[in-house]
Structures are given as structure tokens and as C-alpha cells.
XYZ file of C-alpha atoms in Angstrom:
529
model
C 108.161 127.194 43.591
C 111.692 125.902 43.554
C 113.463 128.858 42.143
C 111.530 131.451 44.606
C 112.882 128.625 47.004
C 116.461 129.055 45.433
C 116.410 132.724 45.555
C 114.935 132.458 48.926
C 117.982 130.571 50.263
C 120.697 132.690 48.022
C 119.316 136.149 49.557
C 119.373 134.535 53.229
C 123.224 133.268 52.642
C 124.093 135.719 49.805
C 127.090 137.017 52.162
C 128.173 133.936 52.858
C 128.227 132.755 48.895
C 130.475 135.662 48.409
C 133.358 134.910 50.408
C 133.041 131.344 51.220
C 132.251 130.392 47.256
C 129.757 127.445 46.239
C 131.075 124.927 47.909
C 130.540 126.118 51.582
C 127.483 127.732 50.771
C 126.214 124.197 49.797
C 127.283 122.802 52.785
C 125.407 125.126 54.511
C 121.945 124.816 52.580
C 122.065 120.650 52.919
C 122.592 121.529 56.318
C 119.502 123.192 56.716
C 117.723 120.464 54.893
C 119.156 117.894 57.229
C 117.590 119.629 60.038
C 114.473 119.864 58.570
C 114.351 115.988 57.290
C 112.111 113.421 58.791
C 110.328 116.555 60.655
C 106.748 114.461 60.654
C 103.597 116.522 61.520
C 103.634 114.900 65.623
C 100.674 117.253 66.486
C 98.325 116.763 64.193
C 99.712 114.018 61.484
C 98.026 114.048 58.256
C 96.385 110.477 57.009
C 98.965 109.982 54.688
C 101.434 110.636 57.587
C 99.802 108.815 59.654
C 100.071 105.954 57.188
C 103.723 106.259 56.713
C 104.360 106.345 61.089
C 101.957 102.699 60.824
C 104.303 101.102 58.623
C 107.276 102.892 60.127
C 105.966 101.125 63.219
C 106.488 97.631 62.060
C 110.235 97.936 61.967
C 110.586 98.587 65.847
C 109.800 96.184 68.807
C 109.999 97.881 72.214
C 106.688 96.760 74.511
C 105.378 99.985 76.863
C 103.815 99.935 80.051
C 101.371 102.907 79.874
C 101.236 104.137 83.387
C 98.017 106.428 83.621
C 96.913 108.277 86.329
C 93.922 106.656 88.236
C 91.275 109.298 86.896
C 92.655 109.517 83.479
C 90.403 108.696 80.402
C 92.379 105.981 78.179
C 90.689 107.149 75.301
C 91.458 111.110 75.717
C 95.207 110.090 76.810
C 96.096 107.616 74.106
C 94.432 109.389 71.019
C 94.483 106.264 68.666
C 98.178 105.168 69.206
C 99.223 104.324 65.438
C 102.031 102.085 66.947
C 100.517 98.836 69.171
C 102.794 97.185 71.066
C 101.606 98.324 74.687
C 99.352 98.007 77.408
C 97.891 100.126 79.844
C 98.197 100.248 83.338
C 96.203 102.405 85.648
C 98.036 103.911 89.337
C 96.034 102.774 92.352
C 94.941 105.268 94.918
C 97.750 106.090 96.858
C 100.376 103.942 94.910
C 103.776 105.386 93.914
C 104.944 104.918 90.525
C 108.205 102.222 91.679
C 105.045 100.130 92.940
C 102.982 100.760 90.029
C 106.576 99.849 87.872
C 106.245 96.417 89.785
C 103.403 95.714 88.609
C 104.302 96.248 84.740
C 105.824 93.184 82.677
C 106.640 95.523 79.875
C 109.991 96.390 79.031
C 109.674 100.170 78.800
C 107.628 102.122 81.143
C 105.839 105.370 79.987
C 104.606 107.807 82.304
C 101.582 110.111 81.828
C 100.258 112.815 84.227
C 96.997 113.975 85.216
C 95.931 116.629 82.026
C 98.257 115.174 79.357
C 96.658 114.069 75.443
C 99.491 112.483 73.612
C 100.073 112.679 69.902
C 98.968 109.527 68.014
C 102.209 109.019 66.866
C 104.134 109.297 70.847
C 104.295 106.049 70.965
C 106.296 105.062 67.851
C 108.661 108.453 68.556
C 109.521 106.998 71.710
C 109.929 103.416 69.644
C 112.066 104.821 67.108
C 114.358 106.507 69.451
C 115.152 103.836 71.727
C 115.943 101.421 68.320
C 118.461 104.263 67.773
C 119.865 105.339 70.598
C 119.386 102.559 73.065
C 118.798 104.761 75.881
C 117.601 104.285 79.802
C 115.275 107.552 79.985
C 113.199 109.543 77.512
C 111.523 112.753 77.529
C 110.130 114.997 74.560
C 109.401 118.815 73.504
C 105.715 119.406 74.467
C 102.852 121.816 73.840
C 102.248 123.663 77.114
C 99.281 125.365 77.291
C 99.058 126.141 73.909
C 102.877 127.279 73.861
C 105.551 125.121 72.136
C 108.094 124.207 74.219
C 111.254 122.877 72.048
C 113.689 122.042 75.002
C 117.764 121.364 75.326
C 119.271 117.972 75.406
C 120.060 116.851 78.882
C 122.101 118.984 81.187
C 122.448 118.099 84.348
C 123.160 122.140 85.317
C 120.055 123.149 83.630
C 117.861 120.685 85.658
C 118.755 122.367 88.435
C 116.480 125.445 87.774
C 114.381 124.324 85.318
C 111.992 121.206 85.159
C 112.241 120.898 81.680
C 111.780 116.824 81.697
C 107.884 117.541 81.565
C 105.095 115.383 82.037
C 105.513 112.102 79.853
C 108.582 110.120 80.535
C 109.779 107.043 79.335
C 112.419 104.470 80.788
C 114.127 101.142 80.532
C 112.498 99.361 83.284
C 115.412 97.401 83.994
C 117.434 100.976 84.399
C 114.290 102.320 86.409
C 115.252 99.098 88.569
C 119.438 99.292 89.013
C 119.395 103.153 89.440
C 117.877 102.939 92.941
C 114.855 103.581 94.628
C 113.062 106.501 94.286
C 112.958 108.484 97.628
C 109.353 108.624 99.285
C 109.723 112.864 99.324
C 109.976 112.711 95.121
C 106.611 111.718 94.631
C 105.587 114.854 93.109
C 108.532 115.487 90.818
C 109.260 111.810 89.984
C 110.800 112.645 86.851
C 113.162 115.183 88.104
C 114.601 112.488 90.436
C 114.604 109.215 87.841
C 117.065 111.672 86.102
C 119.318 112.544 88.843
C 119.480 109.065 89.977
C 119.926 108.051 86.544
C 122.502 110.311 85.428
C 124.423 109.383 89.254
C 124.079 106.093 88.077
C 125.819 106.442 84.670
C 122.684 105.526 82.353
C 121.978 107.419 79.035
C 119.283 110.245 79.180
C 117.759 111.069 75.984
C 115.545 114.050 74.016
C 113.513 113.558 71.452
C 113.494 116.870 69.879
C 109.055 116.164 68.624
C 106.376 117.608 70.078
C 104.532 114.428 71.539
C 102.207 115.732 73.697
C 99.741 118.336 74.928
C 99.822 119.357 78.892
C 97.597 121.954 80.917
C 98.641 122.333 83.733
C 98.077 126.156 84.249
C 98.126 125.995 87.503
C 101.443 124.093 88.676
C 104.464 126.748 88.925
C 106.921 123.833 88.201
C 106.796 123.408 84.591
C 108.468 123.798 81.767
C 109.673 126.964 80.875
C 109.775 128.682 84.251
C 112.607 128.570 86.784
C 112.020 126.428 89.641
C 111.702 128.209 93.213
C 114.894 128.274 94.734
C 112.787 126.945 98.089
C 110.961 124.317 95.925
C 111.227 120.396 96.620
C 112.698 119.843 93.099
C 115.727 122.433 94.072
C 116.143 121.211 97.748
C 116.447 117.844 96.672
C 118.816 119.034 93.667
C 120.770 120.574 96.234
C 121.337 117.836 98.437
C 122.018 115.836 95.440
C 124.996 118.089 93.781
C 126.638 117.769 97.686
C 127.629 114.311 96.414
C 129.260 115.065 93.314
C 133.235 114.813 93.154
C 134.727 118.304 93.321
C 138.645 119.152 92.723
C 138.568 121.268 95.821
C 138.008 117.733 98.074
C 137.727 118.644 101.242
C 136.480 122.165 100.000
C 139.447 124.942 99.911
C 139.698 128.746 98.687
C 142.188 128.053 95.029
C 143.823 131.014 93.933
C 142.050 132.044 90.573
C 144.096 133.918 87.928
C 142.245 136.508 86.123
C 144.064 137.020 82.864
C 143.866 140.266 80.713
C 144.901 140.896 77.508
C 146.207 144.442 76.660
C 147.629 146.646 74.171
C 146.989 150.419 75.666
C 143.600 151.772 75.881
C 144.461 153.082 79.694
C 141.065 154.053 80.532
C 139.128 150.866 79.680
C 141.799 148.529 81.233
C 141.610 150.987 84.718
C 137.542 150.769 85.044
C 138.107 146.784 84.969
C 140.861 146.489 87.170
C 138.923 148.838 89.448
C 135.553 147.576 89.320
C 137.748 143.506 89.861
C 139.546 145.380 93.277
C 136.487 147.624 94.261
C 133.384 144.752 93.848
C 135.175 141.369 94.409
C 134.215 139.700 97.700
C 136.421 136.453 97.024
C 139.825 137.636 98.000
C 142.129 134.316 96.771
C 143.040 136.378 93.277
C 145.762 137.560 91.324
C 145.745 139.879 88.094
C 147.726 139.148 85.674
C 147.449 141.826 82.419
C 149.334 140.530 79.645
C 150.997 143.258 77.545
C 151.052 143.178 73.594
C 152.672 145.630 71.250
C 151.359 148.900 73.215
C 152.604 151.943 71.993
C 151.521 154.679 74.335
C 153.980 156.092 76.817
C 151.338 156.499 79.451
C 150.228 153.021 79.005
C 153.706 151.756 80.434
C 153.348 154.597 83.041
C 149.917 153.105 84.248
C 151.729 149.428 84.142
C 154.566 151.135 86.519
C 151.536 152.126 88.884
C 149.666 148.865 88.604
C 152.993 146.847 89.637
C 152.906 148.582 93.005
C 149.425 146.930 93.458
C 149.038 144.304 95.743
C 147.716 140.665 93.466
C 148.915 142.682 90.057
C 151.247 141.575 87.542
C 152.173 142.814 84.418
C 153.963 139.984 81.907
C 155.015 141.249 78.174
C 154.143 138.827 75.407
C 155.917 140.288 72.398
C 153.747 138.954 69.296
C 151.975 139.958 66.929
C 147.907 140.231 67.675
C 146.699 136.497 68.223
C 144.446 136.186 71.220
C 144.893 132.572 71.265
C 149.283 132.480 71.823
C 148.431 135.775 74.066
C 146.395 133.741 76.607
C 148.173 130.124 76.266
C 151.452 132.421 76.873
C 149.244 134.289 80.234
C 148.773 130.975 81.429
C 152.103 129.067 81.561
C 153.078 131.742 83.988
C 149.905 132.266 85.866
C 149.970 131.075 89.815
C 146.539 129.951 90.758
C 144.943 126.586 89.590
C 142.110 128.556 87.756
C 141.869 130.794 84.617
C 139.909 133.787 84.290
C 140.277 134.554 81.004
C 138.726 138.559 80.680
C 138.558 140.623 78.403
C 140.239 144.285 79.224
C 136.454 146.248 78.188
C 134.795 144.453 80.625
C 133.501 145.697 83.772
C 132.098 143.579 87.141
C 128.433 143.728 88.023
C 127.850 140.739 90.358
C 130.146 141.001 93.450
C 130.282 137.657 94.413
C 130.840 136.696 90.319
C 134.483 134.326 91.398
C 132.310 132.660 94.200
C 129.785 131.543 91.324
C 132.071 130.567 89.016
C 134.073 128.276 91.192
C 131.223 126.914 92.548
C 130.721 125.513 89.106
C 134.096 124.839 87.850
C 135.279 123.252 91.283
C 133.210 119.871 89.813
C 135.152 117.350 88.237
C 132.228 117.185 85.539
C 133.023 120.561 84.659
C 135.111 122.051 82.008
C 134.914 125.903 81.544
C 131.603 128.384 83.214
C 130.454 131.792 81.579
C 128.672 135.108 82.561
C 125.835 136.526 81.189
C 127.305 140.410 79.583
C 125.335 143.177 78.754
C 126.098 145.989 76.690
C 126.671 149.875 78.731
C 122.948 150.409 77.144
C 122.205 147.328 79.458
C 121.337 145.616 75.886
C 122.214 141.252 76.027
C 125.827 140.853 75.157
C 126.197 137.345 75.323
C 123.768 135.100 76.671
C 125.806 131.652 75.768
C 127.172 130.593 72.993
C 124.995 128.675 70.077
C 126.987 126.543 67.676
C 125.294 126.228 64.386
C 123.711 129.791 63.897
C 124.844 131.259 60.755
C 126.918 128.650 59.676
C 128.974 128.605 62.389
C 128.082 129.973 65.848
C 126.666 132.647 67.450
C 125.556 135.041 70.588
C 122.217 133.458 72.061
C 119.783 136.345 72.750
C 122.111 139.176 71.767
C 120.637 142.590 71.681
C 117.676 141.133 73.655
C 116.359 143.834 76.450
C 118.549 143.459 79.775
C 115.377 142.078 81.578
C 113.965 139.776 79.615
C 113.677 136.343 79.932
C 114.448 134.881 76.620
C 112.662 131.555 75.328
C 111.569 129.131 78.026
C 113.152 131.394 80.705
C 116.816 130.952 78.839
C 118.433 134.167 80.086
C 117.755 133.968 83.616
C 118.287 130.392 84.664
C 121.754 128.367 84.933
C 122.338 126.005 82.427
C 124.791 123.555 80.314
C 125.573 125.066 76.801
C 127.879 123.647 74.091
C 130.061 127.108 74.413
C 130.653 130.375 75.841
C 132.619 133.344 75.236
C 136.066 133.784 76.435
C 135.750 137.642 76.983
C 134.854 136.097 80.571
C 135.518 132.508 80.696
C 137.310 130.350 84.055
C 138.511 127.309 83.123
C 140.382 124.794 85.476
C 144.296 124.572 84.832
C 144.229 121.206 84.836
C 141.390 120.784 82.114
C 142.881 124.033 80.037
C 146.081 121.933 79.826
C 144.585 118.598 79.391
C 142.892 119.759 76.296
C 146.277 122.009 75.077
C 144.772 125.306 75.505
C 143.769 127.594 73.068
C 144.283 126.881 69.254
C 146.622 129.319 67.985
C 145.882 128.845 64.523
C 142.436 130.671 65.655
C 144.016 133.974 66.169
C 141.001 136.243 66.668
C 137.671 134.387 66.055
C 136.078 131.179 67.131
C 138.745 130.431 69.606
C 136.528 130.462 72.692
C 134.299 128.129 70.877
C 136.534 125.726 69.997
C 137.760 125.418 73.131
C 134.610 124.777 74.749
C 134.236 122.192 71.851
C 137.190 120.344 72.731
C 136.408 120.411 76.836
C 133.482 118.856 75.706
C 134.690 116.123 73.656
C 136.963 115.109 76.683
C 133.462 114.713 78.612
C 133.387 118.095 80.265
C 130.296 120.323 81.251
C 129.769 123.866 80.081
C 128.090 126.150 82.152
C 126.545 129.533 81.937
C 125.782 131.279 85.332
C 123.558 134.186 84.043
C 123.399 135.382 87.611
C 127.580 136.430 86.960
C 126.909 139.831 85.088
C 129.466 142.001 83.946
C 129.173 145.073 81.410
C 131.215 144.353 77.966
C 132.286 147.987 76.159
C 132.366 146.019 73.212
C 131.095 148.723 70.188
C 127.728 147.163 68.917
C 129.015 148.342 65.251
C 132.604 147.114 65.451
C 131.901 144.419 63.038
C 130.768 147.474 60.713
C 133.953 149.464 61.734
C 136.143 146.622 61.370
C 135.455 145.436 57.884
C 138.853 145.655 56.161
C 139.729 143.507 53.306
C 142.664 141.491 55.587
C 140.315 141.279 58.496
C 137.533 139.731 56.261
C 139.910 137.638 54.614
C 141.124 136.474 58.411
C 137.604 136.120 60.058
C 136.345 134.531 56.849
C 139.312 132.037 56.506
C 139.203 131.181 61.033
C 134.688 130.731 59.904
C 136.285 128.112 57.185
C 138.650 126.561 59.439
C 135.927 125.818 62.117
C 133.321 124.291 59.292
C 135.700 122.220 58.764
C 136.657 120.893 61.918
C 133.551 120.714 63.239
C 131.671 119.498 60.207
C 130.485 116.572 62.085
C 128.882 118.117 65.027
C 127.632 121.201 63.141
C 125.652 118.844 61.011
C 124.285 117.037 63.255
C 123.013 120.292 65.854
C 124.003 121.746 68.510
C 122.311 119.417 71.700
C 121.585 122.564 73.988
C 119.621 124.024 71.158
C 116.649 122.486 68.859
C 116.524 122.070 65.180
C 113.065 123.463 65.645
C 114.587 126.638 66.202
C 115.889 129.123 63.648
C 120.064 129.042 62.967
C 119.692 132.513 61.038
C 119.759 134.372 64.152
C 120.296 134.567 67.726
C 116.399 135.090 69.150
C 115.682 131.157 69.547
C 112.923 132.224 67.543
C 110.720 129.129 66.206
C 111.007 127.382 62.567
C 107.680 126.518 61.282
């Protein structure tokens, strides 16, 4: 069984033993086996798990308030807790939860709907997590209606279309306290507003990545997985909500957004972008900036002569040899407006009002750089975010997924917070772009964008993908294939090495907008059991 594991692992990575050698390869297989560790059976725990979460249990101290529903059967809900230190409490008719809270000496409250069974071993998950992380507010991957739901760490972005938090919640009842009182109206989505008042009020939010519970609840459209109704309570109240965040636009202004484009000839594919940028945009606070590198067609600096007579349309020359990274760091120290568009010159604009969404996004002071969904011309998925981890390094979510399709728990059709993006369109405030020092040059043509993002992130920034901002990316499905010269190998290979390295730490330890229940050998968010 070990060596058919071996061989297993050597055909899945046998590429990457090739060029990277043992050592990398290695890194790469313990990494997988990290994910995988301590993954305990929460569903349906074996005795001799079972046995092993019981003595576990001893080790941790935290005291829960079980807050049931009034018609809830203890017995049904609880499923023979293996961890003890609780009590139950039951919700009088007609009491709210911050009354029920009140009542509760405990010093973690846990919150159960109506049609919830949890795992026998919820209890001690939450435990365990709380001795490790210390956190305010809890929430878990569930089994809804039969479907497992493996969910993102916290975004604030992706709360707003998605009620993800689900339907057992756990939090320090001294945060629950100092956050501030729950508003009268939130009484059916009282999770969805602990965690905008808690995240308002600074406190830590955090996912266990365990399925610790069973819901049906076929018949409530807010759950997990689907995107909230943009005229539900959840989103009004969101709304209203997001009004009081800090924005760099304070009181609210049109900024001047550079859109910066790489070139080196290819006429016609630069022409249908700056076309469909003139002919679709409805924001009209723009300039164009196409930054010229090593072309060698005369009708290339013809087309420039006719683009310069454009109104918002400037042509700079950055004389260098290919590196996409100096190219753009160059576009922007001479760029007007206070936001980069970084685009890619095969791109073409869908959504009209695509500038309008982005700012709206990257306006916040909480955010750092805001993406578009792409799709190929054979209206194939392009880029549906960017996941760090898959193959090693990171990858395309969804890509060649059908145009209309959802992806996994309503992923490709709902706004969210992602640990990166793609650059081939990419805004990015000038002050956060500089703050971090721009591109890395020494990433001259792969894994730039996503060390970026990395970096905007470590200085506390959001990422954001708007899937609603479309655009068409010409991008050759089989350019990879085409591409596969022995210097380009030796470059992507070497930039793949380069990032491993850098980001050792956070690749091992997951990307948080993913799950390590989900597979990192391709881009389908397809499930690891």
C-alpha cells in the first residue's frame, strides 16, 4: 500500500519532480500531508476516534452556554457531546438571543437553530479552537441538506452576498457584550449581524474548517451556498452597514483612474480594447496610458501616432527588455490619476459600468487591489480569482468552467474576498501600490500579480473579486503548450521556485479563502475525501 501510495504521489507531481528536483517535490508532498493531518472523522467519528476527541477533551477548559431553540429536542441536538463542560439553555417564547445571552453564566455562548444535529465531537472543535486561536466568534463548515459545505475564512466582502456563517455560532460572551447591541430588525439573521458588529468592533472572527453539524433547512433561501437577495434583510442591513466604513474618497468624489496597458505591437488586439474601454465605459474620470516595449512593426507606431490625437490617450516608451513587472512599476510613476488599472492589451470590456464597480470597492480604506471575473472568446471561465496553493503554487479558480455556471457554493457569481487576483485586470489604489513598492521586478513574467496581492495583504489590505466586472481575455487556451521553450521553462520554473520560497510559510499553512478539504491539484474546488 505505501509504494502504490508513492507512485500515486510521483505520477500526480511527476512534472514537477522533473524540473524542481527532490527537494521541492518533497516540500510539496509534506505539504499535502499537513493538510490532511489531524483531519478527525467530525461526521460520524469512529469509537476509537471518539476515544481519542474524550481525552483530547481534557486538555481544554472553555464552559458553553448551549442556546437551543424552544422546540428543540436536547437529545437529537446534542448527539452525546464527547466533551462536557456545558449546559443547556432553552430560548423563551418570544425572547431574543442578547436576552437569552443574559441569562447564560457561561463563558462562551453557542447558538443552535431550529433543524440543526451537531456532531458529537462540535463541542470539543469549538474547544480546541478557541485554546488556539483565542477568538471572539466561531462558525464551522456544515452538511446542508445532505451537501458539504467547506466554506472561506472570514471576509467581510463575501458576507455581503453570501450567508455563509450558517446555523451554529459560537462567541466570547464578553465580546457578544462590548460589540453592541444587536438591532431588534436582526432577529432573523443574528449571526450575520454578531459578525458585522464584531468585525466594526475590531474582535477576531474565526473558521473552523470541520464539518460540525447537520442543517435542513430546505426551505429558507438564505443559506449557505446561495447568494443572498439583493432586496433581502441580511443585504439591506449590509448595506447600511458598509455606508459607515472609512473610504479614501471622504466626502465621496469622481478620482481619475489610470488604466495602464502594456504593449509591444499586435495592432489589432490593442485597438478592440481601447475601443471596447472608449465605446462601453460609462465612468468618464479616465485616462489611457499604453506603455510601449520593444515593438517592431512600422504600423504599430503609426496606430500610436493616431491614438495620441485621442482625447484621455497617452503613449509612454519603456525601453526594456520583456519584464511585466519594471513595465508596469515604470507605467505608474508617470500615471495621473490616484488609481491603477493595470490591463492587459487582449482584453476586451463586457460590463459597462466595470470602473464604477471597481472603485466602489477599492475607494475603502480596508481595501487593497479588486478583480474581474474573464472569460475566454468561447465564453469559457478565464479567471475566476486567484487560489494560492493549487499545484504547488497558485492557480485560476474555476478556469475552463462553463460561462454560466455557478461554481461551488455559488463561487463564480457572488462578490467576495480572495487571497489574489490576476493583474491582466487588476485596480489598485496609488497610495497602497506604493506603500507596498509595487510590483517585484525580480518576477518578470509569472506570479507577479500574486505576489502583489500577497504583500497588500500582509499590510492588512482586502482583496476583492467583483465577478459582476466581466471582460473577455484573448488569452490562447494552449499558450502554455505553444510557449514551452527550454528558456521560458527554465524562467517560469525558476519565478514557481522563487515564490515557494517566499511564501513557504503561508503556502503551508493554506490559503484562508479556500479549504484544505478541497483539492490543490486543480482549479474545480472539487472535494478531497
Amino acid at each position: 500500500m505505501r509504494l502504490k501510495i508513492i507512485l500515486q504521489k510521483y505520477r500526480m507531481y511527476g512534472s514537477w519532480f522533473k524540473h524542481f528536483g527532490i527537494g521541492d517535490t518533497l516540500f510539496m508532498l509534506r505539504h499535502e500531508r499537513w493538510r490532511k493531518a489531524d483531519q478527525i472523522d467530525t461526521v460520524k467519528p469512529s469509537e476509537r476516534e471518539l476515544k481519542k476527541i474524550k481525552a483530547d477533551s481534557r486538555r481544554y477548559f472553555a464552559s458553553f452556554a448551549v442556546i437551543l431553540p424552544s422546540e428543540a429536542e436536547e437529545s437529537e441536538v446534542l448527539n452525546g457531546q464527547c466533551y462536557s463542560h456545558y449546559r443547556c439553555y432553552r430560548q423563551k417564547e418570544g425572547e431574543d438571543l442578547t436576552a437569552a445571552a443574559q441569562r447564560c453564566q457561561e463563558e462562551y455562548l453557542l447558538f443552535v437553530a431550529t433543524g440543526v444535529t451537531l456532531s458529537a465531537a462540535a463541542l470539543w472543535a469549538f474547544a480546541k479552537k478557541i485554546d488556539e486561536t483565542g477568538g471572539d466568534l466561531f462558525y464551522s463548515d456544515e452538511i446542508l441538506n445532505g451537501e458539504k459545505m467547506y466554506k472561506p475564512d472570514f471576509g467581510i466582502d463575501t458576507l455581503g452576498e453570501q450567508n455563509y456563517l450558517g446555523e451554529v455560532w459560537c462567541v466570547r460572551k464578553s465580546a457578544w457584550e462590548t460589540a453592541g447591541e444587536a438591532d431588534r430588525e436582526c432577529a432573523a439573521f443574528p449571526a450575520y449581524a454578531a459578525a458585522l458588529r464584531f468585525y466594526r468592533a475590531g474582535k477576531k472572527i474565526v473558521h473552523i474548517p470541520k464539518l460540525l453539524y447537520r442543517y435542513s433547512g430546505a426551505s429558507k433561501e438564505n443559506v449557505c451556498g446561495r447568494p443572498l437577495s439583493q432586496d433581502s434583510p441580511e443585504v439591506l442591513f449590509y448595506r447600511a452597514f458598509m455606508e459607515t466604513m472609512e473610504r479614501r474618497d471622504d466626502p465621496p468624489s469622481d478620482p481619475m483612474i489610470s488604466i495602464l496597458i502594456p504593449n509591444k505591437d499586435h495592432v489589432a488586439l490593442l485597438d478592440r480594447c481601447i475601443r471596447s474601454i472608449r465605446s462601453k465605459s460609462t465612468y468618464p474620470y479616465y485616462e489611457i496610458v499604453v506603455i510601449e516595449n520593444n515593438s517592431q512593426e512600422a504600423e504599430t507606431f503609426a496606430y500610436y501616432e493616431q491614438l495620441e490625437k485621442a482625447d484621455r490617450i497617452r503613449v509612454i516608451r519603456c525601453v526594456t527588455d520583456w519584464n511585466y513587472s519594471y513595465i508596469n512599476n515604470f507605467g505608474v510613476k508617470q500615471m495621473r490619476g490616484r488609481y491603477c488599472l493595470f490591463l492587459n492589451n487582449d482584453t476586451e470590456v463586457i460590463t459597462e459600468d466595470w470602473m464604477e464597480r471597481m472603485l466602489h470597492f477599492a475607494a475603502r480604506k480596508d481595501v487593497g487591489a479588486v478583480g474581474a471575473k474573464l472569460f475566454y472568446p468561447d465564453g469559457t471561465v478565464q479567471h475566476g480569482g486567484v487560489t494560492v496553493g493549487v499545484r504547488g503554487v497558485a492557480g485560476h479558480a474555476f478556469h475552463g468552467f462553463p460561462g454560466n455556471d455557478a461554481g461551488y457554493m455559488s463561487r463564480l457569481v457572488t462578490v467576495q474576498n480572495l487571497s489574489a487576483i490576476t493583474a491582466a485586470c487588476m485596480m489598485v489604489p496609488r497610495e497602497v501600490f506604493d506603500e507596498v513598492g509595487g510590483f517585484d521586478e525580480d518576477y518578470k513574467v509569472a506570479f507577479n500579480d500574486t505576489d502583489l496581492c500577497m504583500r497588500i495583504r500582509k499590510k492588512g489590505y482586502g482583496i476583492v473579486f467583483d465577478p459582476q466586472v466581466q471582460l473577455v481575455h484573448y488569452e490562447s487556451k494552449s499558450r502554455g503548450n505553444d510557449e514551452q521553450s527550454p528558456e521560458k521553462l527554465k524562467r517560469f520554473f525558476g519565478e514557481s521556485m522563487r515564490f515557494q520560497k517566499q511564501w513557504r510559510r503561508e503556502l503551508t499553512e493554506g490559503d484562508p479563502y479556500y479549504n484544505p478539504h478541497l483539492s490543490l491539484d486543480d482549479d474545480s474546488f472539487s472535494i478531497v475525501e
